[in-house]
Coordinates of C-alpha atoms in Angstrom, one line a residue:
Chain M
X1 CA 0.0 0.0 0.0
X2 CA 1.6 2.9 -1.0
X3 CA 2.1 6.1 1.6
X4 CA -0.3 9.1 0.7
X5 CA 0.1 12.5 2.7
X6 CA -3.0 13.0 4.0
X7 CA -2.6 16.8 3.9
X8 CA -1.7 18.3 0.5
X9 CA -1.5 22.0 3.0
X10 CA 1.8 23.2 1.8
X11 CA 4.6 22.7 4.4
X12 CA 7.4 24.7 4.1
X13 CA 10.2 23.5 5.7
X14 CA 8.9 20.2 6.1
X15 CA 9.2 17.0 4.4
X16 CA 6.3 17.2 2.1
X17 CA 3.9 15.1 3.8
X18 CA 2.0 15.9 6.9
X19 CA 3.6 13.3 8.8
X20 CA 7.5 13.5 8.4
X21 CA 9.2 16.0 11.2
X22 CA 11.1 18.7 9.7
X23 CA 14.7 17.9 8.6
X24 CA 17.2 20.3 9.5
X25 CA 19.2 20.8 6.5
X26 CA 23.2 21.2 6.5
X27 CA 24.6 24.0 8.7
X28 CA 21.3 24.8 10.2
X29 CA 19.8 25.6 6.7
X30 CA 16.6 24.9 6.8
X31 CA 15.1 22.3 4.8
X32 CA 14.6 23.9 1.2
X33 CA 17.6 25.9 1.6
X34 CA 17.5 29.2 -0.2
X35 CA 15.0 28.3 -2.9
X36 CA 12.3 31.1 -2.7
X37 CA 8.9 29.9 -1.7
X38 CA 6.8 29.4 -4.6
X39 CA 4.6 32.3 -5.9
X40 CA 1.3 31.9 -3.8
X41 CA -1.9 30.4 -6.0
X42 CA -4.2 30.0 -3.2
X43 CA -6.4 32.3 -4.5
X44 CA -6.4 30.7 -8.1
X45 CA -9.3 28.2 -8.5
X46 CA -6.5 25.5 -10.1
X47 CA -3.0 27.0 -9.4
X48 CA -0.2 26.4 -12.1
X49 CA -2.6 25.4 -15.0
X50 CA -3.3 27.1 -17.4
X51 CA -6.1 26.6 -19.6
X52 CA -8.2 27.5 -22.3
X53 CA -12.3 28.0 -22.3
X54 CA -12.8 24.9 -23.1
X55 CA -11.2 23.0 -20.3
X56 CA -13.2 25.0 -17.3
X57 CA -16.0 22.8 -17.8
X58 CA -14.0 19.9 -17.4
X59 CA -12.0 21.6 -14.3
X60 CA -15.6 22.2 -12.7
X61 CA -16.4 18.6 -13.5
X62 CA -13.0 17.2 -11.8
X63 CA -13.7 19.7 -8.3
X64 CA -17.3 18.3 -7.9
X65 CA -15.9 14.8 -7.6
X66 CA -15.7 13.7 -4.6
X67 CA -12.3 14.6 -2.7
X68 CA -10.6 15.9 -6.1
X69 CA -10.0 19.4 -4.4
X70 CA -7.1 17.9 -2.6
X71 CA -5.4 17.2 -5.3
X72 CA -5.2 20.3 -6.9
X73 CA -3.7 21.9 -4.1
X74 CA 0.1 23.6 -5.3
X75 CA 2.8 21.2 -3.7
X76 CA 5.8 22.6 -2.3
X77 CA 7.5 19.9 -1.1
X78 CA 11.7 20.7 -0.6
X79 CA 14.3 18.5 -2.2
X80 CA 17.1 18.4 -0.6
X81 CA 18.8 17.9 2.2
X82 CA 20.1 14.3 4.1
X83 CA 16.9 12.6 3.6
X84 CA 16.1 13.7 -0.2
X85 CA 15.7 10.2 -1.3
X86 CA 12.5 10.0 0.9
X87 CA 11.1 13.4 -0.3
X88 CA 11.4 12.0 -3.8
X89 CA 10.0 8.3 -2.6
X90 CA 7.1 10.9 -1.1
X91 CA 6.4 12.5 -4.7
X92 CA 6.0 9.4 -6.6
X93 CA 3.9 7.7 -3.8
X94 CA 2.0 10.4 -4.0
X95 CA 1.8 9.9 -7.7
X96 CA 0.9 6.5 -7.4
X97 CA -1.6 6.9 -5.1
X98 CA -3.6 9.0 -7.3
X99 CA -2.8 7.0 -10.5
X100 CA -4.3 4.0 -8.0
X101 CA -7.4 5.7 -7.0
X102 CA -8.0 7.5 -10.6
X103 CA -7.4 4.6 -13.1
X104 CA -9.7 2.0 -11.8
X105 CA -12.4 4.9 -12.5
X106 CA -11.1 5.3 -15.8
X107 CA -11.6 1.6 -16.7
X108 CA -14.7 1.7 -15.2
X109 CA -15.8 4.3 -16.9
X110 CA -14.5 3.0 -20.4
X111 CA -16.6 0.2 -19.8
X112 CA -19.7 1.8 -19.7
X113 CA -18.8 3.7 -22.7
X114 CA -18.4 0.3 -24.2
X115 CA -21.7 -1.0 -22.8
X116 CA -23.4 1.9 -24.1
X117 CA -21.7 1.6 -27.4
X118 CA -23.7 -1.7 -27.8
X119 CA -26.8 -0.7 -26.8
X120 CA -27.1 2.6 -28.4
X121 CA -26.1 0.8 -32.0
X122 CA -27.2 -2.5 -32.1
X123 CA -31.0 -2.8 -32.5
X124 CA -31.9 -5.4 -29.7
X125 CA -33.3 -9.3 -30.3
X126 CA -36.9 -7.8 -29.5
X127 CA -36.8 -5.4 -31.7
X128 CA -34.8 -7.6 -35.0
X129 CA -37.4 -10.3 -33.6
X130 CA -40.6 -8.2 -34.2
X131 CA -39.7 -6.9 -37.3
X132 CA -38.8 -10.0 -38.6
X133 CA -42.2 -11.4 -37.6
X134 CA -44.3 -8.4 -39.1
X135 CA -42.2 -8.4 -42.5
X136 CA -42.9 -12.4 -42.6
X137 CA -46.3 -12.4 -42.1
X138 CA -46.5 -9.5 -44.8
X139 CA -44.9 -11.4 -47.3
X140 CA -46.9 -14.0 -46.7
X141 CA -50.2 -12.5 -47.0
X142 CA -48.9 -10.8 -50.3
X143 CA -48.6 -13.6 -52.0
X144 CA -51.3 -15.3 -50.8
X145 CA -53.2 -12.1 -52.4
X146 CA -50.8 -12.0 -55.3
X147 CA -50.6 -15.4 -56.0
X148 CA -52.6 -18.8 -55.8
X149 CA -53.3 -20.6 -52.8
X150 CA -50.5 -23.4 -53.3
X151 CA -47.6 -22.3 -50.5
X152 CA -44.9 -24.1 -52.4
X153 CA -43.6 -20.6 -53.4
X154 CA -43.0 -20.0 -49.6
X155 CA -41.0 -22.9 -48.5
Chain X
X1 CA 5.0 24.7 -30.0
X2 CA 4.1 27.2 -27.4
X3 CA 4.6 26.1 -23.7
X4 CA 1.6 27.0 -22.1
X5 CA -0.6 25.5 -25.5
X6 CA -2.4 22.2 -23.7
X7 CA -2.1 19.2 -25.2
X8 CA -4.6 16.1 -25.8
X9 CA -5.1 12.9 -24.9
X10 CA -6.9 12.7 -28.3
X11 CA -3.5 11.8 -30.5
X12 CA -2.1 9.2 -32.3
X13 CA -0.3 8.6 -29.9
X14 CA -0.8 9.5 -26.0
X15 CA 0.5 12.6 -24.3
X16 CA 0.2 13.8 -21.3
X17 CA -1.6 17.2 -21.0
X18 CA 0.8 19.5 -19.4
X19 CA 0.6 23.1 -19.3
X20 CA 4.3 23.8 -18.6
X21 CA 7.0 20.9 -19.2
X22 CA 9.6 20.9 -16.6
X23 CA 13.1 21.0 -17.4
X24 CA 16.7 20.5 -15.6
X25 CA 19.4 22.3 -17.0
X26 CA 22.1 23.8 -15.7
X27 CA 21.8 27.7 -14.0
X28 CA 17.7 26.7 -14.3
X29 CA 15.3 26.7 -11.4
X30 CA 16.1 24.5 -8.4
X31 CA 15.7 21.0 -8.5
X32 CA 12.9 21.1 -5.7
X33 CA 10.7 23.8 -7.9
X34 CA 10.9 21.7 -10.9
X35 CA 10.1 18.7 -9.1
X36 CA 7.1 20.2 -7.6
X37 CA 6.0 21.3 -10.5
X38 CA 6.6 18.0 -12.7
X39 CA 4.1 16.3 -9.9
X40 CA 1.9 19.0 -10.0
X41 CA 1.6 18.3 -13.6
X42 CA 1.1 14.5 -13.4
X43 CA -1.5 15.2 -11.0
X44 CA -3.6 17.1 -12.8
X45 CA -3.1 15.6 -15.9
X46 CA -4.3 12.6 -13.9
X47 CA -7.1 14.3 -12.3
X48 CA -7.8 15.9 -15.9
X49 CA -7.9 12.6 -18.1
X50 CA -10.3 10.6 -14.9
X51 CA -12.5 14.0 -14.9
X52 CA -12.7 13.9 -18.9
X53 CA -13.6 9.7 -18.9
X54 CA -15.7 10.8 -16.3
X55 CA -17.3 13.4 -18.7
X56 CA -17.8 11.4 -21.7
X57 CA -19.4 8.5 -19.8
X58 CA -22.1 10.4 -17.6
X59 CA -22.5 12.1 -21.2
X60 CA -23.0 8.5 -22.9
X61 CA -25.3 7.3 -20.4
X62 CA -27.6 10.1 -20.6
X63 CA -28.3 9.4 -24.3
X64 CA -28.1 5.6 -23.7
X65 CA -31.6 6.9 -21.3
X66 CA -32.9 8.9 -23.8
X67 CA -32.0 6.5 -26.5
X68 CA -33.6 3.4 -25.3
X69 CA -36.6 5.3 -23.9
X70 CA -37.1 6.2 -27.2
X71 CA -36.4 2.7 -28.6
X72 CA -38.8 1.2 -26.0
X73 CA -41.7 3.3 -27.2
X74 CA -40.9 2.4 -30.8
X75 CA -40.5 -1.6 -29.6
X76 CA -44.0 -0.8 -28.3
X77 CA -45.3 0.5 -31.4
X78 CA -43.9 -2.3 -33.2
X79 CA -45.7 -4.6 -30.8
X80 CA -48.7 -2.9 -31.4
X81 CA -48.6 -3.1 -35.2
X82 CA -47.6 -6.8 -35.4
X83 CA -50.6 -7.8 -32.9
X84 CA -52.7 -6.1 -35.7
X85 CA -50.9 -7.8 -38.8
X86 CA -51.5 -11.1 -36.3
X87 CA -55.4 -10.1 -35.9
X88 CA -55.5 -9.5 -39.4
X89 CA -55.3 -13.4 -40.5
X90 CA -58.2 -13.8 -41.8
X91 CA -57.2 -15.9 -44.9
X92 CA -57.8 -19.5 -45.1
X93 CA -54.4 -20.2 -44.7
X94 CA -52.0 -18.8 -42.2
X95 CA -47.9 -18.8 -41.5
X96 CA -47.2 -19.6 -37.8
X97 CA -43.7 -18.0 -37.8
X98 CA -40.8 -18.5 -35.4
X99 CA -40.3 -15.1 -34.6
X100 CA -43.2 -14.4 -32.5
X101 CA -44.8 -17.0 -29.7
X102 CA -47.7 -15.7 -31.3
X103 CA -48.6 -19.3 -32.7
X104 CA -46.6 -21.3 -30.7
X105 CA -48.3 -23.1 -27.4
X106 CA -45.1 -22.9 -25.5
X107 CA -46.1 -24.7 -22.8
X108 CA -46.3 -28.2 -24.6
X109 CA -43.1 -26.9 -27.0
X110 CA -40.1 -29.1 -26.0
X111 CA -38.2 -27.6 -28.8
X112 CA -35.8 -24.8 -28.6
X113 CA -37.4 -21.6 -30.0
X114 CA -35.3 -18.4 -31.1
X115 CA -37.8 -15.5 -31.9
X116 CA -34.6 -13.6 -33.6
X117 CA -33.6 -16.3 -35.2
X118 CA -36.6 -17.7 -35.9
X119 CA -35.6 -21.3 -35.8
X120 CA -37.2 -23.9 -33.5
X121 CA -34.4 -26.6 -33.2
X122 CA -33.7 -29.9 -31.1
X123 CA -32.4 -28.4 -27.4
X124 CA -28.9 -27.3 -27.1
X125 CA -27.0 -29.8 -25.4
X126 CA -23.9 -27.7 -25.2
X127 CA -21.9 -25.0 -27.4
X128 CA -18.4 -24.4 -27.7
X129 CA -17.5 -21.2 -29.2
X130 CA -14.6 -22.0 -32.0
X131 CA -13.2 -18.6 -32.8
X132 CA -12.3 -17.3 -29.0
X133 CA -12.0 -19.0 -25.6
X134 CA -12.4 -16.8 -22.3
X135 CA -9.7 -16.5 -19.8
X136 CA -10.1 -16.7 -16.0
X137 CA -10.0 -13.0 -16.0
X138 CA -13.0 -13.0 -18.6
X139 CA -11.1 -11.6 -21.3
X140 CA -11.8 -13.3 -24.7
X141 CA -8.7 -14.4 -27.1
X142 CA -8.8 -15.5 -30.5
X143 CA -7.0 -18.2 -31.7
X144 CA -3.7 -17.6 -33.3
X145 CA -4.5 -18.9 -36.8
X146 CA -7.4 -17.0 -37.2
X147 CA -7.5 -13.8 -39.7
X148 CA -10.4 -12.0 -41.2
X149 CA -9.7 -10.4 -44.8
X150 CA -12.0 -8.5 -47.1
X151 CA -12.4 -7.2 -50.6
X152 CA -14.2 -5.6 -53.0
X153 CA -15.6 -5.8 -56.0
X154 CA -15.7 -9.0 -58.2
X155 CA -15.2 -12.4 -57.0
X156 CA -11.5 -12.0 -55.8
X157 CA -9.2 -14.2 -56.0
X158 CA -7.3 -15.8 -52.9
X159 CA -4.6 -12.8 -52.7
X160 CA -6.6 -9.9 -53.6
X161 CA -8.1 -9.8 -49.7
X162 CA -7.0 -7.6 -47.3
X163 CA -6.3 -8.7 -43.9
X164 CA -7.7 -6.6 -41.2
X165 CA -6.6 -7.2 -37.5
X166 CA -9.2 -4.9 -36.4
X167 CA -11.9 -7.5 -37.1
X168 CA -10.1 -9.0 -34.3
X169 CA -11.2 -6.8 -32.1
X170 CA -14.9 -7.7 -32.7
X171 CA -14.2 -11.3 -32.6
X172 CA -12.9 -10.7 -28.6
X173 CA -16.2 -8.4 -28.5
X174 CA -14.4 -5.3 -27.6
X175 CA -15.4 -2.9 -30.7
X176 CA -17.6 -3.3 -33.5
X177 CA -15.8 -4.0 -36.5
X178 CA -16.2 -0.8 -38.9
X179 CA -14.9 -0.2 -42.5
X180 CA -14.7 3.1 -44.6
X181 CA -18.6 3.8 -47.0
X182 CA -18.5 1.9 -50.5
X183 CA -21.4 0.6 -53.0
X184 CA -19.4 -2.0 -54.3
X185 CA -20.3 -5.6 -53.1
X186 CA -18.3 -6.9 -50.2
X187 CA -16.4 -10.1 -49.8
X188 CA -15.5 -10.7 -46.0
X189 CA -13.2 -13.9 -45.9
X190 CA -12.9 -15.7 -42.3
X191 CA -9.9 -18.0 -42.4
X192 CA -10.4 -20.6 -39.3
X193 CA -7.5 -22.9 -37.6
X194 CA -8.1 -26.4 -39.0
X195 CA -8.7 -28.5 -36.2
X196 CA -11.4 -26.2 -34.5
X197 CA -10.1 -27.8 -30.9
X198 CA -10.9 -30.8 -33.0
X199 CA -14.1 -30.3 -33.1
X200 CA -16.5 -29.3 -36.3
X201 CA -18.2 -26.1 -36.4
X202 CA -22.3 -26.4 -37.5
X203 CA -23.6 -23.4 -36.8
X204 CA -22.6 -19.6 -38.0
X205 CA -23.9 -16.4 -36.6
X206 CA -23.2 -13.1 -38.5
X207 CA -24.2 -10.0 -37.1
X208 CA -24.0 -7.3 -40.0
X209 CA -23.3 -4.0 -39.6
X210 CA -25.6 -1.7 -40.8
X211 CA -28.6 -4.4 -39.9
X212 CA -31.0 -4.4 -42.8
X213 CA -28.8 -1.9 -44.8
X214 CA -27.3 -4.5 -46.9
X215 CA -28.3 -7.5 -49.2
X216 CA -26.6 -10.8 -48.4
X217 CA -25.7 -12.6 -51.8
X218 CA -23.8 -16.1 -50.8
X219 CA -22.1 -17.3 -48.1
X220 CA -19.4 -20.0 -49.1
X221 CA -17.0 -22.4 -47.3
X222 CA -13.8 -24.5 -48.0
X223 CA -13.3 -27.9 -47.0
X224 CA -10.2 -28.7 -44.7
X225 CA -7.7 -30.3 -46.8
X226 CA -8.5 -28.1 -50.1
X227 CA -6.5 -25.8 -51.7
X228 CA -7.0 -21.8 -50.7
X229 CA -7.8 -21.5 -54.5
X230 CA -10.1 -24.8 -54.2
X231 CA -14.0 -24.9 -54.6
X232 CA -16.1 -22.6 -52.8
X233 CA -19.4 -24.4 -51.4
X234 CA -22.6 -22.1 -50.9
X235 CA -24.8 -23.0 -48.3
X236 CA -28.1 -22.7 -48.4
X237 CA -29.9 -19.2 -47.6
X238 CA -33.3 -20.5 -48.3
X239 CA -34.3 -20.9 -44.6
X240 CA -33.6 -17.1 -43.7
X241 CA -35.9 -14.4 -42.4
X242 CA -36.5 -12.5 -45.9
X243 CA -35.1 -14.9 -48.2
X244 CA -36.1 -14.0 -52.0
X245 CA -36.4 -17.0 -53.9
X246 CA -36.1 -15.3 -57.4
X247 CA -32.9 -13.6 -57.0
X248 CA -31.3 -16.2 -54.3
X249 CA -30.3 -13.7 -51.9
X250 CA -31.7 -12.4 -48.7
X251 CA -32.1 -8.6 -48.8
X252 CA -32.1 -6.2 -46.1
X253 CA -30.1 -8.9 -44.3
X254 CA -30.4 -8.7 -40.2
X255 CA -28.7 -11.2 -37.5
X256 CA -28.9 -14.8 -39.2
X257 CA -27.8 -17.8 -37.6
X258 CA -26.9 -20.3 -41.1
X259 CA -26.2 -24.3 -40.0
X260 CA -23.2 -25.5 -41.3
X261 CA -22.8 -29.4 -42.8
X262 CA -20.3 -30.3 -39.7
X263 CA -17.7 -31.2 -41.4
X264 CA -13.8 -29.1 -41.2
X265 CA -13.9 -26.0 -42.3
X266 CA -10.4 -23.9 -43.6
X267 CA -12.3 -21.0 -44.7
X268 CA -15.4 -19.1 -44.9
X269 CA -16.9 -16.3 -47.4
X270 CA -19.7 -14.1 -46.8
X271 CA -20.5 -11.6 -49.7
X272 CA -22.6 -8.5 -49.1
X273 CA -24.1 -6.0 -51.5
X274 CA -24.7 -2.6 -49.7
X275 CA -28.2 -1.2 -50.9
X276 CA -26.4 2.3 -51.4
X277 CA -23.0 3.6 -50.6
X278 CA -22.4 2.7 -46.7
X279 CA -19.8 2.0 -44.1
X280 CA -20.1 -1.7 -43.7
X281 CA -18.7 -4.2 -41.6
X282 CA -19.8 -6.6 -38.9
X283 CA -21.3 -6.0 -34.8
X284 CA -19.7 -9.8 -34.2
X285 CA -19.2 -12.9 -36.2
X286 CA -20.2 -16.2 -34.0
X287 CA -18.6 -20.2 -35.2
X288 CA -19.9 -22.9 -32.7
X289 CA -19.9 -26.6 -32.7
X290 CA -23.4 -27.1 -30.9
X291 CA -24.8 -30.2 -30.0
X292 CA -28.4 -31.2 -29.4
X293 CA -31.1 -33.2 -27.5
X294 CA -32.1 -36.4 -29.5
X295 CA -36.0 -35.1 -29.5
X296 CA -38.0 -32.7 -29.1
X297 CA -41.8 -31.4 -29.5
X298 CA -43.0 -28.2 -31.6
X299 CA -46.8 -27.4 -31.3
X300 CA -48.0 -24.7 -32.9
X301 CA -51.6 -23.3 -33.2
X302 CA -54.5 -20.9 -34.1
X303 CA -54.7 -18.8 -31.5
X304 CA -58.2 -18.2 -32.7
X305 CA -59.3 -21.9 -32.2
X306 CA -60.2 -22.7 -35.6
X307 CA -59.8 -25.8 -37.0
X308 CA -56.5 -26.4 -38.7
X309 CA -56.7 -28.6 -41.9
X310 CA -53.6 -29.7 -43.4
X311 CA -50.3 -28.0 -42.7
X312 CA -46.8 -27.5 -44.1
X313 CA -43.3 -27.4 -42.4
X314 CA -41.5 -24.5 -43.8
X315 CA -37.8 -24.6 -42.9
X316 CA -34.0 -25.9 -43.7
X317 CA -34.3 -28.7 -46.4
X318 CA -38.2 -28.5 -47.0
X319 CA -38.4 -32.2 -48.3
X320 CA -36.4 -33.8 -44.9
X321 CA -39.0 -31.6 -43.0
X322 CA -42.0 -32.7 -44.5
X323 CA -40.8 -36.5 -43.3
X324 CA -41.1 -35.2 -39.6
X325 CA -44.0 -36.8 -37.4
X326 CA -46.8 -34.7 -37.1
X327 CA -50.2 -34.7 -35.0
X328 CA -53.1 -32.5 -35.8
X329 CA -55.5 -32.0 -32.9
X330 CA -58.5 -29.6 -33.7
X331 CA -56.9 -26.0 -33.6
X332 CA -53.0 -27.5 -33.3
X333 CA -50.4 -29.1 -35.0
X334 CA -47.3 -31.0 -32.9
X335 CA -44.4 -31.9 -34.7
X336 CA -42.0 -34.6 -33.3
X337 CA -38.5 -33.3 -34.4
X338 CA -35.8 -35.9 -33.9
X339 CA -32.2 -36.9 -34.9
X340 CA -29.4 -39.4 -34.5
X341 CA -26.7 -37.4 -35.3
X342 CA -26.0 -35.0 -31.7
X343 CA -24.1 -32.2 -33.9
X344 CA -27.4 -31.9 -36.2
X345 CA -30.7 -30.7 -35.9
X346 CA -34.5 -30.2 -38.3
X347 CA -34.3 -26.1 -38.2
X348 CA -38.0 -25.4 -38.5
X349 CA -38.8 -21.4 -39.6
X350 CA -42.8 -21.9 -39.4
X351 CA -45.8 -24.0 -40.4
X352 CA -48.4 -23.0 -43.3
X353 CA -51.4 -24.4 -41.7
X354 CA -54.9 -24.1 -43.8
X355 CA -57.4 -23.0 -41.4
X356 CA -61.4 -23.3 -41.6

């Protein structure tokens, strides 16, 4: 089972995570060194994406899902420091977490799309069944009009 | 291409929709800023592709509803017309079709009755599908030998088919199988393994795509053992829902269900003539080796009690039918339908009976 922060809140200073304390970086530096702090989003509705018209509805779509919002949240995990590999371990848990929760929904969803395929194109047996019957029985009174009363035309 | 310009999922091949592609290079941003914003971007291109399936199946199901409300009203209207043409049988003679239980007293039938079809056989013993074979996951596989090839035109000969690996696809029922709009006539060419898991395949199902948009002219096997440019046998279409015995074809063909002779197969051909220019092609393509009950009882009747005179068995080989038993009791007709070969069976499309 793969580790997912349960808190996207950005941490500065901290591991990335929610549940890691802090690492002191080398010479008292604090974890993320000198890199500035990223440029605040909070106020954007999806921070760092940039998008056309056409992709709000879809963005709309992804927020009303249930416990999407979290994932749209700006990371700011730092780098660096003794303990990077675990920071990096954290961003493609993190990754895979989401890929595990996300995919399953995607083949899910392709297979209604596939179900529906079916049904919306193929004419169901009732329906191939019924006409079938009705064009039969048609035929078969027209030539009983049209013709004589022998049947060997209609075996 | 500009960075900030989105990309699809919708290529030929898949890319990941990224707004801004992150970079290492030297004297560039740190290596934390980039990695936060390389899994910021596989997050929401994540979150963006499961939102978008999400999209386009909430949006197919809502005119699967409206669709198939719509087709169940017209399925009712359909109803509703053939109980009239059914009421309207006021000749002295009337067809007791297979399509409808309309004639049929199903509770003294013993026979197997398919209304799409419209085939009363022997009861299915069991049926092995000879094309694909399910998994323990559920996932159908075709066997290796088999290829699906078409042409157009003329009669082609053996090399002018071309082999399409879509069709495939339709065998392990995952997509339809869909080619590009033509008027010319159609040759679809199904080349089989030999051995069929040693078994002989005696039945066919084809499942054309469009239904009832296209006339089916012949459909033709090969004998195991012949040549590929050996004799092509027609089988009979005589026995199918809208068969026209002047031209020999069945127009406005639908889902047909042909029985093979049971013997090994190495190839079959099914030629199609599209009523006007159309994409073509097939919903699913069905071989099975089925195997049947030694007996069975078909009793049809006049639902309006009258008294049935002498009656006809319309169906596969007309003359072989017409030796079946049959019992005529007032307003009904049983017909004992019986075999001693297990991997054969009387197909019975309906019964002319003269009524008085």
């Amino acid at each position: 089972m793969p580790y997912f922060p349960p808190d996207n809140t950005p941490s500065p200073g901290g591991s990335g995570g929610g549940t890691s304390p802090p690492i002191p970086g080398p010479g008292g530096v604090p974890p993320g060194g000198n890199d500035p702090p990223p440029p605040s989003t909070e106020t954007e509705p999806f921070p760092g994406l940039t998008t056309d018209g056409s992709l709000q509805p879809l963005l709309e779509k992804a927020v009303e899902l249930e416990s999407l919002g979290n994932y749209l949240t700006p990371l700011n995990y730092r780098y660096r420091g003794p303990r990077e590999s675990q920071k990096f371990n954290l961003m493609i848990q993190q990754i895979t977490a989401v890929s595990a929760f996300f995919l399953p929904l995607m083949r899910s969803a392709e297979g209604l799309l596939k179900s529906c395929e079916r049904s919306l194109t193929v004419p169901t047996n009732s329906e191939i069944a019924v006409f079938y019957h009705i064009r039969e029985q048609l035929r078969f009174k027209e030539y009983l009009l049209l013709k004589d009363s022998s049947v060997n035309w209609f075996l | 291409m500009d960075k900030f310009q989105v990309t699809t999922f919708s290529g030929p091949t898949f890319q990941i929709q990224s707004v801004d592609k992150p970079k290492i290079k030297a004297g560039g941003s740190s290596s934390s800023t980039l990695l936060n914003r390389y899994a910021e971007a596989c997050l929401q291109d994540i979150l963006l592709l499961s939102a978008r399936t999400n999209v386009l199946a909430t949006r197919t199901n809502r005119l699967y509803s409206a669709l198939s409300t719509q087709s169940g009203a017209l399925l009712s209207a359909l109803q509703s017309v053939s109980s009239r043409v059914d009421a309207a049988s006021g000749y002295s003679q009337v067809l007791a079709d297979i399509h409808s239980s309309f004639y049929i007293n199903t509770g003294a039938t013993t026979a197997n009755l398919n209304t799409t079809w419209g085939q009363a056989t022997l009861p299915i013993r069991s049926m092995t599908d000879l094309l694909v074979q399910p998994d323990t996951y559920g996932n159908l596989s075709v066997f290796g030998e088999v290829e699906i090839s078409y042409a157009y035109g003329s009669a082609p000969d053996s090399l002018g088919y071309t082999i399409d690996v879509d069709a495939l696809e339709m065998l392990r029922e995952r997509q339809f199988w869909l080619q590009d709009s033509t008027s010319q006539n159609i040759w679809i060419k199904i080349k089989a393994p030999l051995q069929f898991r040693g078994l002989t395949p005696n039945v066919l199902e084809i499942y054309p795509l469009p239904y009832l948009g296209l006339n089916l002219l012949e459909v033709a096997y090969q004998r195991a053992g012949d040549s590929f440019t050996g004799t092509w046998l027609p089988l009979d279409l005589s026995y199918l829902p809208g068969y026209s015995s002047s031209t020999a074809t069945v127009p406005q063909v639908g889902p047909i269900r042909l029985h093979l002779p049971n013997e090994p197969l190495s190839q079959i051909r099914i030629n199609l003539q599209p009523r006007s220019a159309t994409p073509w092609g097939l919903f699913a393509l069905k071989l099975y080796h089925v195997e049947y009950e030694s007996s069975a009882t078909l009793v049809v009747q006049d639902p309006y009690s009258r008294t049935v005179g002498t009656s006809t068995i319309r169906g596969k080989n007309p003359s072989t039918l017409s030796l079946l038993s049959k019992t005529t009791t007032t307003n009904s007709v049983s017909i004992a339908l019986t075999t001693t070969d297990a991997a054969t069976t009387p197909v019975i499309t309906g019964v002319i009976m003269a009524v008085s």
